[in-house]
Structures are given as C-alpha cells and as structure tokens.
Coordinates of N, CA and C in Angstrom, one line a residue:
Chain Y
E170 N 9.6 -18.8 -0.1 CA 10.1 -17.4 0.7 C 11.2 -17.2 1.2
I171 N 11.6 -15.9 1.1 CA 13.1 -15.7 1.7 C 13.4 -15.3 3.1
V172 N 14.6 -16.2 3.3 CA 15.0 -16.3 4.6 C 16.0 -15.1 4.5
L173 N 16.4 -14.4 5.6 CA 17.4 -13.6 6.0 C 18.3 -13.8 6.9
T174 N 19.5 -14.1 6.9 CA 20.5 -14.7 8.0 C 21.5 -13.5 8.1
Q175 N 21.3 -12.8 9.6 CA 22.3 -12.0 10.0 C 23.7 -12.4 10.9
S176 N 24.5 -11.6 10.6 CA 26.0 -11.9 11.0 C 26.7 -11.0 11.3
P177 N 27.6 -10.7 12.1 CA 27.6 -12.0 13.2 C 26.3 -11.6 14.5
G178 N 26.2 -12.6 15.4 CA 24.6 -12.3 16.1 C 24.9 -11.2 17.0
T179 N 26.4 -11.2 17.8 CA 26.4 -10.0 18.8 C 28.1 -9.3 18.4
L180 N 27.8 -8.3 18.2 CA 29.4 -7.4 17.9 C 29.8 -6.7 19.5
S181 N 30.8 -6.7 19.7 CA 31.4 -5.8 20.8 C 32.2 -4.9 20.3
L182 N 32.2 -3.8 20.3 CA 32.8 -2.6 19.9 C 32.7 -1.4 21.1
S183 N 34.3 -0.7 20.7 CA 34.2 0.8 21.7 C 33.7 1.9 20.6
P184 N 33.1 2.6 21.4 CA 32.8 4.1 20.6 C 34.0 4.4 20.1
G185 N 33.5 5.1 18.7 CA 34.3 5.3 17.9 C 34.8 4.4 16.7
E186 N 34.7 2.9 17.1 CA 35.2 2.0 16.4 C 33.9 1.8 14.8
R187 N 34.5 1.4 13.9 CA 33.4 0.7 12.9 C 32.9 -0.4 13.0
A188 N 31.4 -0.5 12.7 CA 30.8 -1.5 12.9 C 30.5 -1.8 11.5
T189 N 30.5 -3.1 11.1 CA 30.1 -4.2 10.1 C 29.1 -5.0 10.3
L190 N 27.9 -4.9 9.8 CA 27.0 -6.0 10.1 C 26.4 -6.5 8.6
S191 N 26.3 -7.9 8.4 CA 26.0 -8.5 7.4 C 24.4 -9.1 7.4
C192 N 24.0 -9.0 6.1 CA 22.7 -9.9 5.8 C 22.8 -10.4 4.6
R193 N 22.5 -11.6 4.9 CA 22.1 -12.8 3.8 C 21.0 -13.1 3.3
A194 N 20.8 -13.1 2.3 CA 19.2 -13.8 1.9 C 19.5 -15.0 0.9
S195 N 18.4 -15.4 1.1 CA 18.6 -17.4 0.6 C 18.4 -17.4 -0.9
Q196 N 18.0 -16.4 -1.5 CA 18.1 -16.3 -2.7 C 17.8 -14.7 -3.4
S197 N 18.7 -14.6 -4.2 CA 18.7 -13.0 -4.7 C 17.7 -12.0 -4.8
V198 N 17.7 -11.3 -4.4 CA 16.3 -10.2 -4.0 C 16.9 -8.8 -4.6
D199 N 15.8 -8.2 -4.9 CA 16.4 -7.2 -5.5 C 16.4 -5.9 -4.7
S200 N 17.8 -5.0 -5.1 CA 18.0 -4.4 -4.0 C 17.2 -3.3 -3.5
S201 N 16.1 -2.7 -3.9 CA 15.2 -1.7 -3.7 C 14.3 -2.5 -2.3
S202 N 14.5 -4.0 -2.2 CA 13.3 -4.1 -1.3 C 13.6 -4.6 -0.1
L203 N 15.2 -4.1 0.2 CA 15.9 -4.1 1.6 C 16.0 -3.3 2.4
A204 N 15.7 -3.1 3.4 CA 16.0 -2.0 4.6 C 16.6 -2.7 5.8
W205 N 16.9 -1.8 6.7 CA 17.6 -1.9 7.9 C 17.2 -0.8 8.8
Y206 N 17.0 -1.6 10.3 CA 16.3 -0.9 11.6 C 17.3 -1.0 12.5
Q207 N 16.9 0.0 13.4 CA 17.4 -0.3 14.6 C 16.9 -0.2 15.8
Q208 N 16.9 -0.8 17.0 CA 15.7 -1.2 17.6 C 16.8 -1.1 19.3
K209 N 16.4 -0.2 20.2 CA 16.6 0.3 21.5 C 15.8 -0.8 22.0
P210 N 16.4 -1.1 23.7 CA 15.6 -1.5 24.6 C 14.2 -1.0 25.0
G211 N 12.9 -1.6 25.0 CA 11.7 -0.9 25.1 C 11.1 0.3 24.2
Q212 N 11.8 0.0 23.1 CA 11.4 1.1 22.2 C 10.9 0.3 20.7
A213 N 10.2 1.2 19.9 CA 9.9 0.9 18.9 C 11.0 0.5 17.7
P214 N 11.1 -0.2 16.7 CA 12.1 -0.1 15.9 C 12.2 1.1 15.1
R215 N 13.4 1.6 14.5 CA 13.7 2.6 14.0 C 13.9 2.5 12.2
L216 N 13.6 2.7 11.2 CA 14.0 3.0 9.9 C 15.7 3.5 9.6
L217 N 16.4 2.9 9.2 CA 17.7 3.6 8.9 C 17.6 3.7 7.6
I218 N 17.7 2.4 6.9 CA 18.1 2.4 5.1 C 17.2 1.7 4.8
Y219 N 16.8 2.1 3.4 CA 16.0 1.5 2.8 C 16.4 1.4 1.3
G220 N 16.4 0.5 0.6 CA 16.5 0.8 -0.9 C 18.3 0.1 -0.7
A221 N 18.2 -1.1 0.3 CA 19.8 -1.3 0.4 C 20.8 0.0 0.9
S222 N 20.6 1.0 0.3 CA 21.6 2.0 0.7 C 21.0 3.5 0.8
S223 N 19.7 3.9 0.6 CA 19.2 5.4 0.9 C 19.0 5.3 2.4
R224 N 19.6 6.2 3.2 CA 19.2 7.0 4.3 C 18.0 7.2 4.4
A225 N 17.0 6.9 5.8 CA 16.0 7.4 5.9 C 15.9 9.1 6.6
T226 N 15.0 9.7 6.5 CA 14.9 11.1 6.7 C 15.6 11.1 8.4
G227 N 16.3 12.1 8.7 CA 17.1 12.5 9.8 C 18.1 11.1 10.4
I228 N 18.2 10.4 9.4 CA 19.4 9.0 9.9 C 21.1 10.0 9.7
P229 N 21.9 10.0 10.7 CA 23.2 10.3 10.5 C 24.0 9.6 9.2
D230 N 24.8 10.5 8.8 CA 25.5 9.9 7.7 C 26.6 9.0 7.8
R231 N 26.9 8.7 9.2 CA 27.7 7.7 9.6 C 27.0 6.2 9.3
F232 N 25.8 6.2 9.2 CA 25.1 5.0 9.0 C 25.0 4.7 7.4
S233 N 25.7 3.8 6.9 CA 25.4 3.5 5.4 C 25.1 2.0 4.9
G234 N 24.5 2.0 3.8 CA 24.3 0.4 3.2 C 24.8 0.5 2.2
S235 N 24.9 -0.9 1.9 CA 25.2 -1.1 0.6 C 25.0 -3.0 0.4
G236 N 25.0 -3.3 -1.1 CA 24.6 -4.7 -1.3 C 24.3 -4.7 -2.4
S237 N 23.9 -6.1 -3.1 CA 23.2 -6.5 -3.9 C 23.1 -8.2 -4.1
G238 N 22.0 -8.6 -4.7 CA 21.5 -9.9 -5.0 C 21.6 -11.0 -3.7
T239 N 22.3 -11.5 -3.1 CA 22.2 -11.9 -1.8 C 22.9 -11.5 -0.7
D240 N 24.1 -10.5 -0.4 CA 24.5 -10.0 0.5 C 24.7 -8.6 0.3
F241 N 24.5 -8.3 1.5 CA 24.1 -6.6 2.2 C 24.5 -6.6 3.4
T242 N 25.3 -5.3 3.7 CA 25.9 -4.7 4.6 C 25.3 -3.1 5.3
L243 N 25.1 -3.2 6.6 CA 24.9 -1.9 7.2 C 26.5 -1.6 7.8
S244 N 26.6 -0.3 7.7 CA 28.5 0.3 8.2 C 27.8 1.3 9.3
I245 N 28.4 1.3 10.3 CA 28.5 2.5 11.1 C 29.8 2.9 11.3
S246 N 30.1 4.1 10.7 CA 31.6 4.1 10.2 C 32.6 4.8 11.9
R247 N 31.7 5.4 12.7 CA 32.0 5.7 14.3 C 31.3 5.5 15.0
L248 N 31.2 4.4 16.0 CA 30.1 4.4 16.6 C 30.1 5.5 18.1
E249 N 28.6 5.9 18.1 CA 28.7 6.9 19.0 C 27.8 6.0 20.3
P250 N 27.8 6.6 21.1 CA 27.3 6.0 22.3 C 25.9 5.4 22.2
E251 N 25.0 6.2 21.5 CA 23.5 6.1 21.2 C 23.5 4.9 19.9
D252 N 24.5 4.6 19.6 CA 24.4 3.4 18.2 C 24.4 2.0 18.9
F253 N 24.5 1.9 20.4 CA 24.3 0.7 20.8 C 23.2 0.2 20.6
A254 N 22.9 -0.7 20.0 CA 21.5 -1.2 19.9 C 21.4 -2.4 19.1
V255 N 20.2 -3.3 18.7 CA 20.0 -4.2 17.8 C 19.6 -4.0 16.3
Y256 N 20.3 -4.3 15.6 CA 20.1 -4.0 13.9 C 19.3 -5.3 13.4
Y257 N 18.4 -4.9 12.7 CA 17.7 -5.9 11.9 C 17.6 -5.5 10.4
C258 N 17.8 -6.5 9.9 CA 17.6 -6.2 8.0 C 16.0 -6.9 7.8
Q259 N 15.8 -6.5 6.7 CA 14.1 -6.6 6.5 C 13.9 -6.6 4.8
H260 N 13.1 -7.7 4.4 CA 12.9 -7.7 2.5 C 11.5 -7.8 2.8
Y261 N 10.9 -7.2 1.7 CA 9.7 -7.2 1.3 C 9.5 -7.7 0.0
G262 N 8.1 -8.6 0.0 CA 7.8 -9.2 -1.2 C 6.3 -8.9 -1.7
S263 N 6.1 -9.3 -2.4 CA 4.5 -9.0 -3.1 C 3.6 -9.4 -2.0
S264 N 3.7 -10.6 -1.2 CA 2.6 -10.8 -0.4 C 3.5 -11.2 0.8
S265 N 4.3 -11.0 1.8 CA 5.0 -11.0 2.6 C 6.2 -10.4 2.8
R266 N 6.6 -10.1 4.2 CA 7.3 -9.3 4.6 C 8.6 -10.1 5.5
T267 N 9.6 -10.1 5.4 CA 10.8 -10.9 6.2 C 11.6 -10.0 7.0
F268 N 12.2 -10.6 8.0 CA 13.1 -9.8 9.0 C 14.1 -11.0 9.1
G269 N 15.4 -10.4 9.3 CA 16.6 -11.3 9.9 C 16.2 -11.4 11.2
Q270 N 17.2 -12.3 11.8 CA 17.1 -12.6 13.3 C 17.9 -11.3 14.2
G271 N 18.6 -10.3 13.6 CA 19.3 -9.2 14.4 C 20.6 -9.5 14.6
T272 N 21.1 -8.2 14.9 CA 22.8 -8.3 15.3 C 22.9 -7.1 16.3
K273 N 23.4 -7.6 17.5 CA 23.3 -6.9 18.4 C 24.7 -6.2 18.9
V274 N 24.7 -4.3 18.9 CA 26.3 -4.2 18.7 C 26.1 -3.6 20.1
G275 N 27.0 -4.1 20.9 CA 27.3 -4.0 22.3 C 28.4 -3.4 22.6
I276 N 28.6 -2.7 23.7 CA 30.0 -2.1 23.8 C 30.9 -2.8 24.7
K277 N 32.1 -2.9 24.2 CA 33.3 -3.8 24.6 C 33.8 -3.5 26.0
Chain F
V277 N 2.6 12.2 12.2 CA 1.9 10.8 12.2 C 2.1 10.1 13.8
Q278 N 0.8 9.7 13.8 CA 1.1 8.9 15.4 C 0.4 7.7 15.5
L279 N 0.4 6.8 15.7 CA 0.0 5.4 16.0 C -0.1 5.4 17.4
V280 N -1.3 4.8 17.7 CA -1.3 4.8 19.6 C -2.2 3.3 19.5
Q281 N -1.6 2.4 19.9 CA -2.2 1.4 20.2 C -2.8 1.0 21.5
S282 N -4.1 0.3 21.3 CA -4.6 -0.3 22.8 C -5.1 -2.0 22.5
G283 N -5.5 -2.0 24.1 CA -6.1 -3.7 23.5 C -5.5 -4.6 24.0
G284 N -4.3 -4.5 24.5 CA -3.2 -5.8 24.9 C -4.1 -6.3 26.4
G285 N -3.5 -7.6 26.7 CA -3.7 -8.4 28.2 C -3.4 -9.5 28.2
L286 N -3.8 -9.9 29.2 CA -3.7 -11.4 29.8 C -5.0 -12.3 28.7
V287 N -4.6 -13.3 28.3 CA -5.8 -14.1 27.5 C -5.1 -15.7 27.9
Q288 N -6.4 -16.4 28.4 CA -5.7 -18.1 28.1 C -5.5 -18.5 26.8
P289 N -5.0 -19.8 26.8 CA -4.6 -20.4 25.7 C -6.0 -21.0 24.4
G290 N -6.4 -20.6 23.4 CA -7.4 -21.0 22.7 C -8.4 -19.6 23.0
G291 N -8.4 -19.0 23.7 CA -9.0 -17.8 23.6 C -8.9 -16.7 22.7
S292 N -9.5 -15.7 22.6 CA -9.3 -14.4 21.3 C -9.2 -13.1 22.3
L293 N -8.9 -12.2 21.4 CA -8.3 -10.9 21.6 C -8.3 -10.1 20.5
R294 N -8.4 -8.4 20.4 CA -8.4 -8.1 19.7 C -7.3 -6.3 19.8
V295 N -6.6 -6.4 19.2 CA -5.9 -5.0 19.5 C -6.0 -3.9 18.4
S296 N -5.9 -2.7 19.0 CA -6.5 -1.6 17.9 C -5.0 -0.7 17.8
C297 N -5.4 -0.2 17.1 CA -4.0 1.0 16.5 C -4.8 2.4 15.8
V298 N -4.7 3.3 16.6 CA -5.6 4.4 15.9 C -4.5 5.6 15.4
A299 N -4.7 5.9 14.5 CA -4.0 6.7 13.6 C -4.4 8.3 13.7
S300 N -3.3 8.9 13.7 CA -3.3 10.7 13.3 C -2.3 11.0 13.0
G301 N -2.9 12.1 11.7 CA -1.6 12.5 10.8 C -1.6 11.7 9.5
L302 N -2.9 10.7 9.6 CA -2.2 9.9 8.2 C -3.8 9.3 8.1
T303 N -4.5 9.1 6.9 CA -5.4 8.3 6.5 C -5.2 6.7 6.5
I304 N -5.5 5.6 7.6 CA -5.2 4.4 7.3 C -5.9 3.9 6.0
S305 N -7.0 3.8 5.4 CA -7.3 3.5 4.6 C -6.5 4.1 3.4
R306 N -5.6 4.9 3.1 CA -5.0 5.3 1.9 C -3.4 4.6 2.3
N307 N -3.3 3.8 3.3 CA -1.8 3.2 3.5 C -2.0 1.6 3.5
Y308 N -0.9 1.2 2.9 CA -0.4 0.0 3.4 C -0.4 0.0 5.1
M309 N -0.9 -0.9 5.6 CA -0.5 -0.9 7.2 C -0.1 -2.2 7.6
T310 N 0.7 -2.7 8.4 CA 1.1 -3.7 8.9 C 1.2 -3.8 10.2
W311 N 1.3 -5.3 10.7 CA 1.5 -5.6 12.3 C 2.7 -6.3 12.5
V312 N 3.6 -6.0 13.5 CA 4.8 -6.9 13.4 C 4.8 -7.4 15.0
R313 N 5.4 -8.6 15.4 CA 5.5 -8.9 16.6 C 6.7 -9.2 16.9
Q314 N 6.9 -9.4 18.2 CA 8.2 -9.4 19.1 C 8.4 -10.3 20.3
A315 N 8.4 -11.4 20.1 CA 8.3 -12.2 21.6 C 9.2 -11.9 22.9
P316 N 9.2 -11.9 23.8 CA 9.9 -11.4 25.0 C 11.5 -11.6 24.7
G317 N 12.4 -11.1 24.6 CA 13.7 -11.4 24.4 C 14.0 -12.1 22.9
K318 N 13.5 -11.7 21.9 CA 13.2 -12.3 20.6 C 13.3 -11.3 19.8
G319 N 13.4 -11.4 18.2 CA 13.6 -10.8 17.4 C 12.0 -10.4 16.6
L320 N 12.1 -9.7 15.8 CA 10.9 -9.1 15.0 C 10.6 -10.2 13.8
E321 N 9.2 -10.4 13.9 CA 8.5 -11.0 13.4 C 7.3 -10.2 12.5
W322 N 7.3 -10.3 11.1 CA 6.2 -9.9 10.5 C 4.8 -11.1 10.5
V323 N 3.9 -10.3 10.8 CA 2.4 -10.6 11.3 C 1.5 -10.8 10.0
S324 N 1.1 -9.4 9.4 CA 0.0 -9.4 8.5 C 0.5 -8.0 8.2
F325 N -0.2 -7.7 6.9 CA -0.6 -6.3 6.6 C -2.0 -6.1 5.5
I326 N -2.4 -5.2 5.1 CA -3.1 -4.9 4.6 C -3.1 -3.6 3.8
S327 N -3.6 -4.0 2.2 CA -3.2 -2.7 1.3 C -3.7 -1.8 1.4
A328 N -3.9 -0.7 0.7 CA -4.6 0.5 0.7 C -6.0 0.0 0.0
G329 N -5.9 -0.7 -0.6 CA -6.8 -1.5 -1.3 C -7.9 -2.6 -0.5
G330 N -7.5 -2.7 0.4 CA -8.5 -3.8 1.2 C -7.8 -5.1 1.5
S331 N -6.6 -5.3 0.6 CA -6.0 -7.1 0.6 C -5.6 -7.4 1.7
T332 N -5.8 -8.5 2.3 CA -4.9 -8.9 3.2 C -4.1 -10.0 3.0
Y333 N -2.9 -10.0 4.0 CA -1.9 -10.9 3.7 C -1.2 -11.5 5.3
Y334 N -1.2 -12.7 5.4 CA -0.5 -13.5 6.5 C 0.6 -13.9 6.6
A335 N 1.4 -13.8 7.7 CA 2.4 -14.8 8.0 C 1.9 -16.3 8.2
D336 N 2.6 -17.3 7.6 CA 1.9 -18.7 8.0 C 1.6 -19.2 9.5
P337 N 2.3 -18.6 10.7 CA 2.2 -18.8 12.1 C 0.5 -18.6 12.3
V338 N 0.4 -17.6 11.7 CA -0.8 -16.8 12.3 C -2.1 -17.0 11.3
K339 N -2.0 -17.2 10.2 CA -3.1 -17.9 8.7 C -4.1 -18.4 9.4
T340 N -5.1 -18.0 9.3 CA -6.4 -18.7 9.6 C -7.1 -18.5 11.2
R341 N -6.1 -18.1 12.1 CA -6.0 -17.3 13.4 C -6.5 -15.9 13.5
F342 N -5.6 -15.2 12.4 CA -5.6 -14.2 13.1 C -6.0 -12.9 11.5
T343 N -7.0 -11.8 12.0 CA -7.7 -11.3 10.9 C -7.2 -9.8 11.2
V344 N -7.0 -9.0 9.9 CA -6.5 -7.6 10.0 C -7.7 -7.1 9.3
S345 N -7.9 -5.7 9.8 CA -9.2 -4.8 9.2 C -8.7 -3.7 9.9
R346 N -9.9 -2.7 9.4 CA -9.6 -0.9 9.5 C -11.0 -0.7 9.4
D347 N -11.6 0.4 10.2 CA -12.5 1.0 10.3 C -12.2 2.6 9.8
E348 N -12.6 3.0 8.5 CA -12.0 4.0 7.8 C -13.0 5.1 9.0
S349 N -14.2 5.2 9.4 CA -14.6 6.3 10.2 C -14.0 6.4 11.4
K350 N -13.4 5.5 12.1 CA -12.4 5.6 13.2 C -11.1 5.9 13.0
N351 N -10.7 5.8 11.9 CA -9.1 5.6 11.3 C -8.1 4.9 11.8
T352 N -9.0 3.6 12.5 CA -8.2 2.7 13.4 C -8.3 1.4 12.3
L353 N -6.9 0.8 12.8 CA -6.6 -0.7 12.3 C -6.9 -1.7 13.5
Y354 N -7.4 -2.8 13.0 CA -7.3 -3.6 14.3 C -6.5 -5.1 13.8
L355 N -6.3 -5.9 14.9 CA -6.0 -7.2 14.5 C -6.6 -8.1 15.8
Q356 N -7.5 -8.9 14.9 CA -8.2 -9.6 15.8 C -7.4 -11.1 15.7
M357 N -7.6 -11.6 17.0 CA -6.6 -12.7 17.1 C -7.4 -13.9 17.8
T358 N -7.6 -14.9 17.4 CA -8.3 -16.3 18.0 C -7.6 -17.4 17.9
S359 N -7.9 -18.3 18.8 CA -7.3 -19.8 18.8 C -5.7 -19.4 19.1
L360 N -5.6 -18.5 20.4 CA -4.5 -18.1 20.6 C -3.5 -19.2 21.6
R361 N -2.0 -19.0 21.2 CA -1.5 -20.2 21.7 C -0.2 -19.6 22.4
V362 N 0.5 -20.3 23.3 CA 1.3 -19.6 24.1 C 2.3 -19.0 23.3
E363 N 2.4 -19.4 22.4 CA 3.7 -18.8 21.6 C 3.4 -17.4 20.6
D364 N 2.3 -17.2 20.7 CA 1.8 -16.1 20.4 C 1.7 -14.5 21.3
T365 N 2.5 -15.2 22.7 CA 3.1 -14.1 23.8 C 3.7 -13.2 22.8
A366 N 3.7 -12.0 22.6 CA 4.7 -10.9 22.3 C 4.4 -9.5 22.8
V367 N 5.0 -8.7 22.3 CA 4.5 -7.1 22.0 C 4.3 -7.2 20.5
Y368 N 3.0 -6.6 20.6 CA 2.4 -6.5 18.8 C 2.5 -4.9 18.4
Y369 N 3.1 -4.6 17.1 CA 3.3 -3.1 17.1 C 2.6 -3.1 15.6
C370 N 1.8 -1.9 15.3 CA 1.2 -1.6 14.3 C 2.3 -0.6 13.6
A371 N 2.5 -0.3 12.2 CA 3.3 0.5 11.4 C 2.6 0.9 10.1
R372 N 2.9 1.8 9.6 CA 3.0 2.2 8.3 C 3.7 2.1 7.7
E373 N 3.2 1.2 6.2 CA 4.3 1.0 5.2 C 4.3 1.7 4.6
M374 N 5.2 1.9 3.5 CA 5.3 2.9 2.3 C 6.5 2.0 1.1
T375 N 5.9 1.3 0.4 CA 6.8 0.6 -0.5 C 7.7 -0.9 0.3
G376 N 6.8 -1.3 1.1 CA 7.3 -2.3 1.7 C 8.2 -2.2 2.9
R377 N 8.3 -0.8 3.5 CA 9.3 -0.3 4.5 C 8.5 0.0 5.2
F378 N 9.1 -0.1 7.0 CA 8.2 0.6 8.1 C 8.4 2.1 8.7
F379 N 7.5 3.0 8.4 CA 8.1 4.2 8.1 C 7.8 4.5 10.1
D380 N 6.7 4.6 10.3 CA 6.0 4.7 11.5 C 5.5 3.9 12.3
W381 N 5.8 3.7 13.3 CA 5.1 2.7 14.1 C 4.7 3.3 15.4
G382 N 3.5 2.2 15.7 CA 3.2 2.6 17.2 C 3.9 2.0 18.3
Q383 N 3.3 2.2 19.3 CA 4.2 2.3 20.7 C 4.2 0.7 21.2
G384 N 3.4 -0.2 20.4 CA 3.7 -1.3 21.1 C 2.5 -1.8 22.0
I385 N 2.2 -2.9 21.9 CA 1.1 -3.3 23.1 C 1.1 -5.0 23.2
L386 N 1.5 -5.4 24.8 CA 1.8 -6.5 24.9 C 0.4 -7.5 25.0
V387 N 0.7 -8.7 24.6 CA -0.4 -9.8 24.6 C 0.4 -11.1 25.0
T388 N -0.4 -11.4 26.3 CA 0.4 -12.7 27.1 C -0.8 -13.5 27.1
V389 N -0.3 -14.8 26.5 CA -1.2 -15.8 26.3 C -0.8 -16.8 27.3
S390 N -1.6 -17.2 28.4 CA -1.1 -18.2 29.4 C -2.1 -18.4 30.3
S391 N -2.1 -19.9 31.0 CA -3.0 -20.3 31.7 C -3.1 -19.9 33.3

C-alpha cells in the first residue's frame, strides 16, 4: 500500500508570498494517479490538481503541480486570502485510494 | 451535480447505522462512487468505493464491518456500518470519482459513536 507523507505540517505565510507544499510517496507512482485537494473549515474538499500537474476546472493559474516518481509539489505562486486552508495530496490505485496527512497553510 | 447526504447521528459502540447519498445531475450506477471520512480535527481517510460495474473495495480498518451499495431506482448510494467503534466517529463524505479523483462531493454527515 502506498503511503503519502506531506511536509511541512504547517506553513505560515503572508498574503502575496509563494507557498511550496511537498508530497512524498513510499514508492514510485504513476504521475497520472496523483491529485491535490484544498479544504476549508466546515467544507468538503475541492479538487485542485489531477494527474500531478493538470488544474481542475475553475482553479486559478496561481496553483500549479509538479513532480514524478516519489516526489510531488503543489505551488501557490501568490497567496490570496482565500488560499489559507489545508491541502491534501491523494493517490489512487486499482483497489484503494490514499490521502496524505495534510499541510495547513496559515496566515503569518 | 449535487450529492445530498443523510442518515448520520449518534450510535452506541457495537451498533449499526446507514448513511445515504442521493445524487442529482448524474447517474450513480454509471460512475465510481466513494466514501471518505474525516475524524474530528484530523485528516481525510478513504473508506470505500464502488465501481460502475458494482465491484466494491474497502480500507482495512472497515473491511468486514462496512458495506457500500447503491439503489439505481433511487439514484442513491449507501454506506451500511456495523460493529461501530468509537474510532469510527467522523464526518462521512460521499464523492463521485473519475479516474480515481474526487470531482464532486456531498456536504458531509456526522456519525458519532459513543456510549
């Protein structure tokens, strides 16, 4: 079973700054199977990125994903006030799905 | 697409509960549908999915205790939970999958297991 480890656990940044979030898989995965979600308090998660680097419909271009093999990155080029939230990476296999433990992006 | 959930509540340890997810704007039987849960203050945990063909899959912590099913006539997805434990306390979300990614989500429903 694939284990996803996200780092850091918490990121404290100011609006306008760049955020870089990491997701490391316990073994090499196909990039097509890696996605990123944003979750705000009291809300369901929202799909941001799929296939490691493709933005979902309606997602602003300040969000970008990259990576391959075991190391993946979600970048937010300039943080807007609405971007402060928890972010999860996710992998899917033939018979299971896995989430990372999340990275909280908080206001500094 | 809209997924509306119901059926949560308080149940004693060892008890059973069924949560529902009614879909509009999509046909559940033609889609992969997933259940994801989130314990209070914790991260997301995948629970189960049912394929368009009806195959079912479960995370190890719920295998043999939870059953995912669907009713095509009602366009409704279910999660039947038995032998509930305190650690099953969580908000449960249903979601529509496309190629392993969760595009549409229900509003979430709280299940509390406590004596």
